[in-house]
Short mmCIF file of C-alpha atoms and ligand atoms in Angstrom, two decimals:
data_model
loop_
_atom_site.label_atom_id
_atom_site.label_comp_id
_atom_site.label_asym_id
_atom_site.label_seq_id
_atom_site.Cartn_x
_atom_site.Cartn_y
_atom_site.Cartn_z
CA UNK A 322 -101.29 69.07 51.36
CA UNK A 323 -100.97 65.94 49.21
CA UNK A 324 -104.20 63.67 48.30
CA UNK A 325 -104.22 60.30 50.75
CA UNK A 326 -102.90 57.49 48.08
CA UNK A 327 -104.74 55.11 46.99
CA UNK A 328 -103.87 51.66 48.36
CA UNK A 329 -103.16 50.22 44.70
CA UNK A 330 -100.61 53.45 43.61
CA UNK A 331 -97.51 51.96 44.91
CA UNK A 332 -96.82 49.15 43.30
CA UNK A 333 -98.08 50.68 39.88
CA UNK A 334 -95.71 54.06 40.74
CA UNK A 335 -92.74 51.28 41.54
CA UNK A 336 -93.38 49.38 37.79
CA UNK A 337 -92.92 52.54 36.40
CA UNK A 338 -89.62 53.57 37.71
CA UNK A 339 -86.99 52.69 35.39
CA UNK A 340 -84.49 49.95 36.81
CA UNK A 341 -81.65 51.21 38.69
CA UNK A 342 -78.36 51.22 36.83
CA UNK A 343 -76.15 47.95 37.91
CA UNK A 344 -73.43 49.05 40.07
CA UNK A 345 -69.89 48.78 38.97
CA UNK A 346 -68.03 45.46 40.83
CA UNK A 347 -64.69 47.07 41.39
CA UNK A 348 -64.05 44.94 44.08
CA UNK A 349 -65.04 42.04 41.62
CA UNK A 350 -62.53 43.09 39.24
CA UNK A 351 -59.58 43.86 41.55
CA UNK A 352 -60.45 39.94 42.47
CA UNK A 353 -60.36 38.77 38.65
CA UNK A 354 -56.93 40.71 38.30
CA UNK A 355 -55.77 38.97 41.13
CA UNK A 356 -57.51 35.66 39.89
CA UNK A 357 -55.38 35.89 36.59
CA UNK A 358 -52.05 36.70 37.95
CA UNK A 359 -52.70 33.91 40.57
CA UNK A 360 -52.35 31.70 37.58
CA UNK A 361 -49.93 33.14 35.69
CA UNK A 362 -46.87 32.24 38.46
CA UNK A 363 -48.57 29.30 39.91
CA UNK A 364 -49.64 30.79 43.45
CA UNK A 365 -50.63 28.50 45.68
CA UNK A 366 -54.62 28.27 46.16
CA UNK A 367 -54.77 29.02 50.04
CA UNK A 368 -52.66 32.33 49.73
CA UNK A 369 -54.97 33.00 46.36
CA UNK A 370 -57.93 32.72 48.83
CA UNK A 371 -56.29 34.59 51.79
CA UNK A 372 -55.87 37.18 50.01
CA UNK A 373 -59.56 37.18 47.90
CA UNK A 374 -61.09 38.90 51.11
CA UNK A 375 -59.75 41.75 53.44
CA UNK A 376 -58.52 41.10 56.99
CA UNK A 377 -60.63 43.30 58.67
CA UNK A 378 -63.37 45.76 58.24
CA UNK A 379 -64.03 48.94 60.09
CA UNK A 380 -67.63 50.33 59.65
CA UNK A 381 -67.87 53.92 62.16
CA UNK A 382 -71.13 56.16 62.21
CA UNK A 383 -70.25 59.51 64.11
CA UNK A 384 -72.18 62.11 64.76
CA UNK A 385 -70.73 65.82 63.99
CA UNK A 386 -72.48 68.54 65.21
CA UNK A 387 -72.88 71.05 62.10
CA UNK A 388 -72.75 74.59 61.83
CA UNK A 389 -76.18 75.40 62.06
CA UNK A 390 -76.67 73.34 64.77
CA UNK A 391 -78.22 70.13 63.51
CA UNK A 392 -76.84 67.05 64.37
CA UNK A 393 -75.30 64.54 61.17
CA UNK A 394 -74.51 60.78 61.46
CA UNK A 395 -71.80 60.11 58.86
CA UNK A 396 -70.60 56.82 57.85
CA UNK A 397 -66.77 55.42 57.99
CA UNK A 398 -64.83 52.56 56.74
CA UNK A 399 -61.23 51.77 57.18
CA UNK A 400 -60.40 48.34 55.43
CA UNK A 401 -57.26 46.33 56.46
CA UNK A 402 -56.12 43.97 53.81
CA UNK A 403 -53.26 42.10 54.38
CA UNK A 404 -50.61 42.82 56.82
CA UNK A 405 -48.40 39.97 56.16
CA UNK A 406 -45.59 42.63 54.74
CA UNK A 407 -45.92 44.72 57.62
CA UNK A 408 -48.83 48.07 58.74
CA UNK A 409 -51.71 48.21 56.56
CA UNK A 410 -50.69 50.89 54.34
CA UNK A 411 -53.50 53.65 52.02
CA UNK A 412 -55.28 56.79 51.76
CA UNK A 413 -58.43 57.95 53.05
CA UNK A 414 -61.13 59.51 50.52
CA UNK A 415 -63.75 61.84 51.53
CA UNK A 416 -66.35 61.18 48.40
CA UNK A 417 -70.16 61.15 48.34
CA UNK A 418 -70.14 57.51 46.47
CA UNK A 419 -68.03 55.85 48.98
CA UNK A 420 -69.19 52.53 49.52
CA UNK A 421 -67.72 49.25 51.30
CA UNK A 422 -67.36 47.64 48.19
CA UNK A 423 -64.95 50.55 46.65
CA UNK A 424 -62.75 50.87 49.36
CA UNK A 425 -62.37 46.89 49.83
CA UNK A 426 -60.98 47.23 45.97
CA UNK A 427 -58.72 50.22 46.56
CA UNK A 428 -57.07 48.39 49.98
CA UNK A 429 -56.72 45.34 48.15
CA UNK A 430 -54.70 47.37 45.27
CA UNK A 431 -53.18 49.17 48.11
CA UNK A 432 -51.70 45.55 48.88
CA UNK A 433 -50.11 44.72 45.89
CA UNK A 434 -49.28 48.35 45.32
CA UNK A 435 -46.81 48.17 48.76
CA UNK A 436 -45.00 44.60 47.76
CA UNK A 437 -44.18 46.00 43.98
CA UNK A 438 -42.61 48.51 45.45
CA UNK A 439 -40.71 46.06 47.84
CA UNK A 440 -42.11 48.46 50.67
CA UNK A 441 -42.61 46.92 54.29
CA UNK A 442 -46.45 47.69 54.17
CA UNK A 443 -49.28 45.43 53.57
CA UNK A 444 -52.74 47.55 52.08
CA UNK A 445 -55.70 49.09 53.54
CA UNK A 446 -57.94 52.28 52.49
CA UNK A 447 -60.74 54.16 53.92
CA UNK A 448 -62.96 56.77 53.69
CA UNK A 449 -66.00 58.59 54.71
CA UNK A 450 -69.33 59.29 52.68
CA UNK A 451 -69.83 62.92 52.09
CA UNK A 452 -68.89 65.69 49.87
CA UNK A 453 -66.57 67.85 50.98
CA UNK A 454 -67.32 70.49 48.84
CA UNK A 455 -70.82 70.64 50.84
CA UNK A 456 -69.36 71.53 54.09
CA UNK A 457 -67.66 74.40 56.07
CA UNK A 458 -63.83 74.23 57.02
CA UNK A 459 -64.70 73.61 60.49
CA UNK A 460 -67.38 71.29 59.77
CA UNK A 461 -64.47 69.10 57.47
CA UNK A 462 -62.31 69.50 60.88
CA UNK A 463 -64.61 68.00 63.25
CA UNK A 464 -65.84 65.15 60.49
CA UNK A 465 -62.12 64.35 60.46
CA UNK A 466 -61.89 64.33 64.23
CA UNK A 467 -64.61 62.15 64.89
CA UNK A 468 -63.64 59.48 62.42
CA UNK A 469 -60.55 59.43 63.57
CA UNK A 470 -61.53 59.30 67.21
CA UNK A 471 -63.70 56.46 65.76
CA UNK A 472 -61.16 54.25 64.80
CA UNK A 473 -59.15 54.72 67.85
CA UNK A 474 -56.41 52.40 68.03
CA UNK A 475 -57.56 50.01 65.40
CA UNK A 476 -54.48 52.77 63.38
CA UNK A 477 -51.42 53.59 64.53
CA UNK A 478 -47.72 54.20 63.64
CA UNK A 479 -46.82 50.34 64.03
CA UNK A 480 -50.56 49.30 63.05
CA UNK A 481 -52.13 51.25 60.34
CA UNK A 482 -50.81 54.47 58.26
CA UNK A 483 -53.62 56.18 56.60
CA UNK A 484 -53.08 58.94 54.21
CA UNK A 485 -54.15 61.48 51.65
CA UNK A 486 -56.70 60.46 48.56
CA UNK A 487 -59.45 62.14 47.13
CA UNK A 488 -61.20 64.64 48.79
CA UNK A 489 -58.52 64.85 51.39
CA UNK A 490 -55.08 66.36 51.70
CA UNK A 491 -52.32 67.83 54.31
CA UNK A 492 -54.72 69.86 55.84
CA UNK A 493 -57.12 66.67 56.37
CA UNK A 494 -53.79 64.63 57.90
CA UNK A 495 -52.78 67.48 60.72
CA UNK A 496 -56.19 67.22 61.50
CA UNK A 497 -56.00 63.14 61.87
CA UNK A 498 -52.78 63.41 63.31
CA UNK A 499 -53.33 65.68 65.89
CA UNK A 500 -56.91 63.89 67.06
CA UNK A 501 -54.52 60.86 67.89
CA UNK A 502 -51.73 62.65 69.29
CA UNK A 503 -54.32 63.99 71.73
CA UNK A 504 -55.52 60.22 71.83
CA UNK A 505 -52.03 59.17 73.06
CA UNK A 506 -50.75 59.82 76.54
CA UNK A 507 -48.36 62.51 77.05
CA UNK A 508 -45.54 60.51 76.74
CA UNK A 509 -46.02 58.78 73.90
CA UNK A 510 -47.37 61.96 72.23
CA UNK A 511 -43.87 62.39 70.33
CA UNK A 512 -43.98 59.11 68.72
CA UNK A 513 -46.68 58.56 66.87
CA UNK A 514 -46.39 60.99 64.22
CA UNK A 515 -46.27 58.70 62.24
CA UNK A 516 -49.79 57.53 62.57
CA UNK A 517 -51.08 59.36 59.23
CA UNK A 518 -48.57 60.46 56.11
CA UNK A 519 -48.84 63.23 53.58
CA UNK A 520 -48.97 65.81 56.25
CA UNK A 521 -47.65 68.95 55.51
CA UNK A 522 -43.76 69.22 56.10
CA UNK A 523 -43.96 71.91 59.61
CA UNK A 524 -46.18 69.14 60.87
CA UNK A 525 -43.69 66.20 60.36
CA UNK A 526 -44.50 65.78 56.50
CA UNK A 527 -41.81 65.27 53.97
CA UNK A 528 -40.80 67.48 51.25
CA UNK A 529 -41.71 66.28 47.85
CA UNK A 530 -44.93 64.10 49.01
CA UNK A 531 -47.63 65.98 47.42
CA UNK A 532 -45.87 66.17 44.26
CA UNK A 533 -44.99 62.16 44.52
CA UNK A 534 -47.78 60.40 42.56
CA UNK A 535 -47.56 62.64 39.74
CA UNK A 536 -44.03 62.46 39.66
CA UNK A 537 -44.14 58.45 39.95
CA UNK A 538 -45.95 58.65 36.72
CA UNK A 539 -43.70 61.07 35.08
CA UNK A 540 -40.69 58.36 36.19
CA UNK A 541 -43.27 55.71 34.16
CA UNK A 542 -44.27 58.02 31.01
CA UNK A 543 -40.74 58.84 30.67
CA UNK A 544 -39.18 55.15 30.92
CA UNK A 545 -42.26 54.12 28.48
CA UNK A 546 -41.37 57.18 26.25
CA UNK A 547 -37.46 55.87 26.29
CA UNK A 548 -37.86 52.25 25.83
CA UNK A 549 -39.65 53.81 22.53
CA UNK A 550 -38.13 55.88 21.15
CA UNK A 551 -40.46 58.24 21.46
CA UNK A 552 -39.53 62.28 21.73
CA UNK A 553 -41.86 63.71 25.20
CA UNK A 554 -40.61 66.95 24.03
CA UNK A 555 -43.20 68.73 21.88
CA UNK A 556 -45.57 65.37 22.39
CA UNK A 557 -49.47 66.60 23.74
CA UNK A 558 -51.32 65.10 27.02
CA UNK A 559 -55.28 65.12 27.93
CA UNK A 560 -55.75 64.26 32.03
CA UNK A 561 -58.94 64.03 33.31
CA UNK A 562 -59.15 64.94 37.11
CA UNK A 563 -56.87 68.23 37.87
CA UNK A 564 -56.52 67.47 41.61
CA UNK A 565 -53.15 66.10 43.60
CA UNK A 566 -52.23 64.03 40.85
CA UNK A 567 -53.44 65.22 37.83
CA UNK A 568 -52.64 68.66 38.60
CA UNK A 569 -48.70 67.49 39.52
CA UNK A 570 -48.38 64.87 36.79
CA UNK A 571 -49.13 68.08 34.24
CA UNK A 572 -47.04 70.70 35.77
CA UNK A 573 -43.84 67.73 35.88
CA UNK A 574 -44.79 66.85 32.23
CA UNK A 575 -44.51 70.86 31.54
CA UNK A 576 -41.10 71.07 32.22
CA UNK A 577 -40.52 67.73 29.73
CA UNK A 578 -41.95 69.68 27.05
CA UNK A 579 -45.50 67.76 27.50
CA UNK A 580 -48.44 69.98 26.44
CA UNK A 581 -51.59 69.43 28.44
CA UNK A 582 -54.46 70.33 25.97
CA UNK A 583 -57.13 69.35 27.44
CA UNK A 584 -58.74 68.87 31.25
CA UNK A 585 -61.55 67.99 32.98
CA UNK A 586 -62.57 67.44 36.19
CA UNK A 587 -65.77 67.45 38.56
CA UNK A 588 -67.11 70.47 36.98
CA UNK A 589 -66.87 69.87 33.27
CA UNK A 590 -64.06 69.75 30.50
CA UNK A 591 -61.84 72.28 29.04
CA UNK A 592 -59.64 72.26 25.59
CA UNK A 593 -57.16 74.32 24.86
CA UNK A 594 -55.27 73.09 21.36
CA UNK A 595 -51.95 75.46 22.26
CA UNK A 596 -51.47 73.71 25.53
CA UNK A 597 -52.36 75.37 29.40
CA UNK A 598 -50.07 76.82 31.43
CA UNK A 599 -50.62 73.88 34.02
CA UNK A 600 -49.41 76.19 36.86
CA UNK A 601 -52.18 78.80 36.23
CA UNK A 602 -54.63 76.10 35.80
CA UNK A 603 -53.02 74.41 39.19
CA UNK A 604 -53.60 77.73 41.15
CA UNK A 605 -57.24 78.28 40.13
CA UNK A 606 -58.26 74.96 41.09
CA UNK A 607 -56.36 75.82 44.40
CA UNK A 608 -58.22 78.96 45.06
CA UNK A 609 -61.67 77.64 43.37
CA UNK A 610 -61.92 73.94 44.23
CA UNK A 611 -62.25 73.07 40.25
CA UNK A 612 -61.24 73.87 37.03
CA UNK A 613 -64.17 75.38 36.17
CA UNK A 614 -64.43 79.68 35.68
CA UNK A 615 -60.51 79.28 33.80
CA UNK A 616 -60.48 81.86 31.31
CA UNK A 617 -57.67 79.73 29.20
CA UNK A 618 -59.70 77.24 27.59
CA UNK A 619 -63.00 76.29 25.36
CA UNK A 620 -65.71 74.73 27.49
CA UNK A 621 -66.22 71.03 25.67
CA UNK A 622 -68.17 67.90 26.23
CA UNK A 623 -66.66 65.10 28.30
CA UNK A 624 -67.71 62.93 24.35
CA UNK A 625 -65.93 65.22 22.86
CA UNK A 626 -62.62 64.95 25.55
CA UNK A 627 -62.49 61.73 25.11
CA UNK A 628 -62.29 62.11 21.39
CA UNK A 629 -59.49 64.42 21.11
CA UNK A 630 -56.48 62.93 19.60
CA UNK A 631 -53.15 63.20 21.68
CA UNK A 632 -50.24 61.34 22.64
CA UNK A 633 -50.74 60.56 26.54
CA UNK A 634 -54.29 60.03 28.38
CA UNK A 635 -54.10 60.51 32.00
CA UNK A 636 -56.94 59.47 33.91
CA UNK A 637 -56.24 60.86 37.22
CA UNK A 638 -59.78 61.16 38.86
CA UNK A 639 -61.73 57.89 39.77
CA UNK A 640 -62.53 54.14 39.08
CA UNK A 641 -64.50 53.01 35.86
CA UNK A 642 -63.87 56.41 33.68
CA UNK A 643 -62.81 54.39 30.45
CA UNK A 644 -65.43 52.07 29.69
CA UNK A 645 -66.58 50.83 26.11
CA UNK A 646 -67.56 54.22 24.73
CA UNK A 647 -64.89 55.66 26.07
CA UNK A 648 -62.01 53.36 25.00
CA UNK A 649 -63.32 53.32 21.71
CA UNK A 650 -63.06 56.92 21.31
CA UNK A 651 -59.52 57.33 22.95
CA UNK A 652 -57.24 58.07 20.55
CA UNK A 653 -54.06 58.37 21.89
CA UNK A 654 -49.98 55.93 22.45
CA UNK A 655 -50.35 55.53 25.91
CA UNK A 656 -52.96 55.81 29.30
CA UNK A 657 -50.76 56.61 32.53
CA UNK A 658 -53.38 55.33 35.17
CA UNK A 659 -53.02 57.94 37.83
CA UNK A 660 -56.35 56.77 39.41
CA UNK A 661 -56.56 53.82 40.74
CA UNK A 662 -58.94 51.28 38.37
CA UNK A 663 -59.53 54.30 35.87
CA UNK A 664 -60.29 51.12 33.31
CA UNK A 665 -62.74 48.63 33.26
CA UNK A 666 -61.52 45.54 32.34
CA UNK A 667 -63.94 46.00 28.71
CA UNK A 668 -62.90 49.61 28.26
CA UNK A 669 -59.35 48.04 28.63
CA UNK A 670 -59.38 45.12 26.16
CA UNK A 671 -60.38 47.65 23.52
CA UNK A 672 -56.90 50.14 24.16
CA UNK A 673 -55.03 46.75 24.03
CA UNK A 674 -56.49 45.30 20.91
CA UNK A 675 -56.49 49.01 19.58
CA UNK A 676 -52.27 49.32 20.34
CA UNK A 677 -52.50 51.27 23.22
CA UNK A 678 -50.07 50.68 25.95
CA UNK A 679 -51.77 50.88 29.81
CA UNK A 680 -49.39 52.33 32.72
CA UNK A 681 -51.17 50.04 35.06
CA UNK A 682 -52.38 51.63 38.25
CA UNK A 683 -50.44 49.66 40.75
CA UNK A 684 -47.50 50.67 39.30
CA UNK A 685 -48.02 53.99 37.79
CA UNK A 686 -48.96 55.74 40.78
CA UNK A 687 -47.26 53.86 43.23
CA UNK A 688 -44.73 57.12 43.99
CA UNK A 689 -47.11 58.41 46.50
CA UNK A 690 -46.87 55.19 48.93
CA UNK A 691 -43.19 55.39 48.14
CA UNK A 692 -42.81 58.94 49.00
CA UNK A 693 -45.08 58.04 52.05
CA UNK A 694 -43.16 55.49 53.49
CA UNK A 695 -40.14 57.87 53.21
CA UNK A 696 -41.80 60.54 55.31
CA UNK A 697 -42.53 57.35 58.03
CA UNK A 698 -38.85 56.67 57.75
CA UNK A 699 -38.18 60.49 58.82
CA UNK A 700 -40.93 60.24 61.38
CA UNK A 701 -38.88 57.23 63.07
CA UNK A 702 -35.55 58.59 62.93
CA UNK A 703 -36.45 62.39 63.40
CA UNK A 704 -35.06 63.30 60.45
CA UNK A 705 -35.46 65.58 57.45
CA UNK A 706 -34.45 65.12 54.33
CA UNK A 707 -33.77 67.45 51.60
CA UNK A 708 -35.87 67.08 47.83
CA UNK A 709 -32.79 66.08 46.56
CA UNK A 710 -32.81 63.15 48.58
CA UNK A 711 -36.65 62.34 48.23
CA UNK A 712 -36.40 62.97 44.32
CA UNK A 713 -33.56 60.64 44.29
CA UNK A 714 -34.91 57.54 46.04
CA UNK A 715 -38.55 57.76 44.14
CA UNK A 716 -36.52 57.11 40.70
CA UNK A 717 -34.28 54.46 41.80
CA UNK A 718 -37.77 52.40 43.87
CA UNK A 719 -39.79 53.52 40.53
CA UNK A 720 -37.07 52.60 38.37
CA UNK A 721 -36.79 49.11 39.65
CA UNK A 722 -40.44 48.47 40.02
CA UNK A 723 -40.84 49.37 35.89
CA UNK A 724 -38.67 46.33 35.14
CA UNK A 725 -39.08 43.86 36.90
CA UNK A 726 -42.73 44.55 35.64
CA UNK A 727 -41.64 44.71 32.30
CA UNK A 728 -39.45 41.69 32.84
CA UNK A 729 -42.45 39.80 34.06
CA UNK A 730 -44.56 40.79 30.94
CA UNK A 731 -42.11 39.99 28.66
CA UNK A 732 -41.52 36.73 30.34
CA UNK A 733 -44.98 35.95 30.79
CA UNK A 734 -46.30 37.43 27.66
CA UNK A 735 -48.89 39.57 29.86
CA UNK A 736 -50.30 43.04 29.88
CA UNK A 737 -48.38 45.24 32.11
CA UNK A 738 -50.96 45.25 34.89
CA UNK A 739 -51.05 41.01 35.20
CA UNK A 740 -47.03 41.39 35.25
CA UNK A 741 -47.42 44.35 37.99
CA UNK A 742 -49.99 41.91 40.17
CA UNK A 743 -47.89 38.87 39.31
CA UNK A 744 -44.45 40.65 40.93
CA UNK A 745 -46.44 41.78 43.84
CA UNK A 746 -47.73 38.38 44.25
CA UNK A 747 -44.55 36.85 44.11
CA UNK A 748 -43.45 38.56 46.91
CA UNK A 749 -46.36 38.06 49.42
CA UNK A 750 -45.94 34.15 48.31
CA UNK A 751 -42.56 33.89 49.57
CA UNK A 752 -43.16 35.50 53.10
CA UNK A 753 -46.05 33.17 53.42
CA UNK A 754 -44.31 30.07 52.58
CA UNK A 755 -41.78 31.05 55.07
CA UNK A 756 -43.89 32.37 57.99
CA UNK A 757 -46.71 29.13 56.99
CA UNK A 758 -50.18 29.70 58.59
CA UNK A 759 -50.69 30.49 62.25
CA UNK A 760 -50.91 28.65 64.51
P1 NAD B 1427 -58.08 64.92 44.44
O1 NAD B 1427 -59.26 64.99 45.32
O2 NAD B 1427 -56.94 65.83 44.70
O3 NAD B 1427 -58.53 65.12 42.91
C1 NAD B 1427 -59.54 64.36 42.34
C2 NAD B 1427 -59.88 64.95 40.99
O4 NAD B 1427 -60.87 64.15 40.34
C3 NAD B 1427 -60.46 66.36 41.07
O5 NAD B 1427 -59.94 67.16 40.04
C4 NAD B 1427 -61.94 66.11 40.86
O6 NAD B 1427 -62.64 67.23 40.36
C5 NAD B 1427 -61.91 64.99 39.86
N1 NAD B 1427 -63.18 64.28 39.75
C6 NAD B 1427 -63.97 63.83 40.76
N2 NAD B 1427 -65.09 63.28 40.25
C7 NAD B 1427 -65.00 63.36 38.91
C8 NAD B 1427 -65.83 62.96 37.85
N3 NAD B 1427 -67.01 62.36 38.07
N4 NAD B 1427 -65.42 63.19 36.58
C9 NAD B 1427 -64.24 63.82 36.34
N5 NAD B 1427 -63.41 64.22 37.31
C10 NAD B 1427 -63.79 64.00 38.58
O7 NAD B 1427 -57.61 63.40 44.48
P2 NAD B 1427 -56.19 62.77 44.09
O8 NAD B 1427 -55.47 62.56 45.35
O9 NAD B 1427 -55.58 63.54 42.98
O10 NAD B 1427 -56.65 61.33 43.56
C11 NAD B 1427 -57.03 61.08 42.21
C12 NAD B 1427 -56.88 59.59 41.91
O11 NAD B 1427 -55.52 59.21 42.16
C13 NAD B 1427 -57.71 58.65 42.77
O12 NAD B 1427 -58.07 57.53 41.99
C14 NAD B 1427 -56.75 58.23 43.87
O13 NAD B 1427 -57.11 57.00 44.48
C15 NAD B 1427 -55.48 58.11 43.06
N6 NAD B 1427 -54.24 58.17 43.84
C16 NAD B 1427 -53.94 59.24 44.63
C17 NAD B 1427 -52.75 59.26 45.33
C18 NAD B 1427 -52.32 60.45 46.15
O14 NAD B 1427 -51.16 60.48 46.61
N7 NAD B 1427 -53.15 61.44 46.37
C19 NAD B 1427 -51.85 58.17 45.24
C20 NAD B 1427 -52.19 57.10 44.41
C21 NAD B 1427 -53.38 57.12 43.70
#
């Protein structure tokens, strides 16, 4: 038993405790991208300040009976940017840090993401607070039930399209999709299958979705790579976060001539100077959850990662990775953002002043919303189309997004992620100028 404390302890325990870290704003520095681009093409102030705050915001607490029998309350968001180009469009991440703030950045991004690449969507994100790795396969099911019974008809087809981010996948979308099927009447059961995307293909997905981020980037790396005159083949690649995208963006990079040579994820960072075999690596972390227990590589610090000296940096995990210390160590032509905010805005005014070209976010990894809406399209029309077909349409939208971001940049004399805002911008301006302010 512990001694009664005396009535003085608390406050002298308290003075001890060292202050907690400062959060980092993402949501804050979404806003000062926005802020900047704002300027940069003139945007009127009221659609500036429209857009500075989300629509709506969904806050759900659920309780999911677990397997041993206790009863957890887990916490939900679903934020619903703008809608003003059509459903709120984004993924859903299943992450112990999830907060309101994060996923309030990540719809807003999810915003200018959908009108870059010109696709009828507006943005929204969500996510629950947990770690999937801590629970059971049923135990993820019924979490994923009950947040999706949670926010009812707040989604839907027409409404809201949620799909895959971290900590979620296919698996996590039959689940969501089913739950509102069974939330639909019978006759409109049919229909909605488009409620979620990134499902897999026998249950209405597309083929060539869960490859589609990575292979956005590849489209990016490769344009980049062209524009100057730079040879991919026999060029090296570090990515930090082997998941969907990292993972994908490796394997398509393989088959360039792109050596991955070093990894890290969740569970620590590997090095491997002669390059992995990126489909190996991809099937461990399939079967294992991480990258960790991979016989093909020296165990290293994440320091020493971000030290090593190659041609592409991938950051394809989560927000804030590249700060100060890390930008100053980088050492490396280009970073393909993957992740979504993978820079802070001081880790990425060093890369610029050091020479280092950014794929910005919005842009880079803007093939999975692309690849998304095409599996909606099929949903609609009850159709299926072959890779060939999928494959074909990502390069042209990607394609076409690259320059009229590098148009705007060169225009504007702007980094690449300003110009990427600024295009996005430009479009949402014009719809509200026509459509004015209800009522
Ligand atoms: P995922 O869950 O498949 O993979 C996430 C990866 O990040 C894993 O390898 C994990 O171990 C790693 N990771 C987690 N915490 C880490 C940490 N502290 N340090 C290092 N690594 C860590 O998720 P994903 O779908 O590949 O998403 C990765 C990023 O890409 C996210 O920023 C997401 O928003 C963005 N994104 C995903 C998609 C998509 O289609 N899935 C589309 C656009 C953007």
């Amino acid at each position: 038993m512990s001694e009664p404390t005396p009535a003085t302890a608390p406050t002298a325990t308290h003075s001890m405790k060292a202050p907690a870290p400062a959060k980092y704003d993402f949501f804050g520095v979404v806003q000062g991208y926005l802020d900047e681009a704002a300027k940069l093409i003139n945007l009127p102030e009221y659609i500036r300040v429209i857009l500075s705050q989300p629509k709506n915001e969904f806050i759900v607490h659920f309780p999911v009976k677990m397997d041993n029998g206790d009863v957890r309350l887990f916490k939900g968001y679903r934020i619903q940017h703008n809608n003003v180009l059509g459903p709120y469009k984004g993924g859903i991440r299943y992450h112990q840090d999830v907060s309101l703030d994060d996923v309030k950045a990540l719809a807003a991004m999810m915003t200018w993401k959908c009108a870059l690449m010109n696709l009828p969507y507006g943005g929204g994100k969500g996510g629950v607070k947990f770690d999937p790795r801590s629970v059971s396969r049923g135990e993820l099911q019924r979490i994923t039930r009950r947040f999706f019974h949670g926010l009812g008809d707040n989604i839907g087809p027409e409404t809201d399209i949620p799909a895959p981010d971290v900590g979620t996948n296919g698996q996590t979308m039959a689940w969501a999709m089913d739950t509102y099927m069974n939330m639909t009447g019978q006759k409109g059961r049919q229909a909605v299958k488009g409620v979620v995307t990134g499902k897999p293909v026998a249950s209405g997905g597309t083929i060539g979705r869960e490859k589609a981020t990575g292979q956005g980037l590849v489209h990016c790396i490769t344009y980049w790579a062209n524009e100057n005159d730079f040879n991919l083949e026999g060029s090296t690649m570090t990515v930090q976060g082997f998941g969907n995208v990292g993972s994908h963006t490796s394997v398509i990079l393989s088959k360039l001539g792109v050596s991955t040579i070093a990894v890290g994820d969740h569970s620590g960072y590997l090095y491997n100077p002669e390059g992995f075999n990126p489909h190996k690596l991809q099937e461990h972390v399939k079967k294992t959850g991480a990258i960790a227990g991979y016989s093909g590589g020296k165990a290293i610090s994440r320091e020493e990662f971000f030290k090593i000296k190659t041609d592409i940096f991938a950051p394809c995990a989560l927000e804030n990775q590249i700060g100060v210390d890390e930008a100053r160590s980088l050492n490396c032509r280009i970073v393909g953002e993957g992740a979504n905010g993978p820079c802070s805005p001081e880790g990425e005014k060093i890369l610029l002043e050091k020479g280092i070209t950014i794929l910005p976010d919005v842009l880079a990894n803007a093939g999975g919303v692309t690849v998304s809406y095409f599996e909606w399209i099929q949903n609609k029309r009850s159709e299926s189309w072959s890779l060939d077909e999928v494959d074909e349409r990502l390069e042209k939208a990607m394609r076409r997004a690259w320059k009229e971001t590098t148009e705007m940049a060169r225009s504007k004399k702007s980094s690449l992620r300003i110009a990427a805002y600024a295009v996005a911008l430009h479009r949402i301006a014009q719809v509200y100028a026509e459509r004015e302010i209800f009522p």
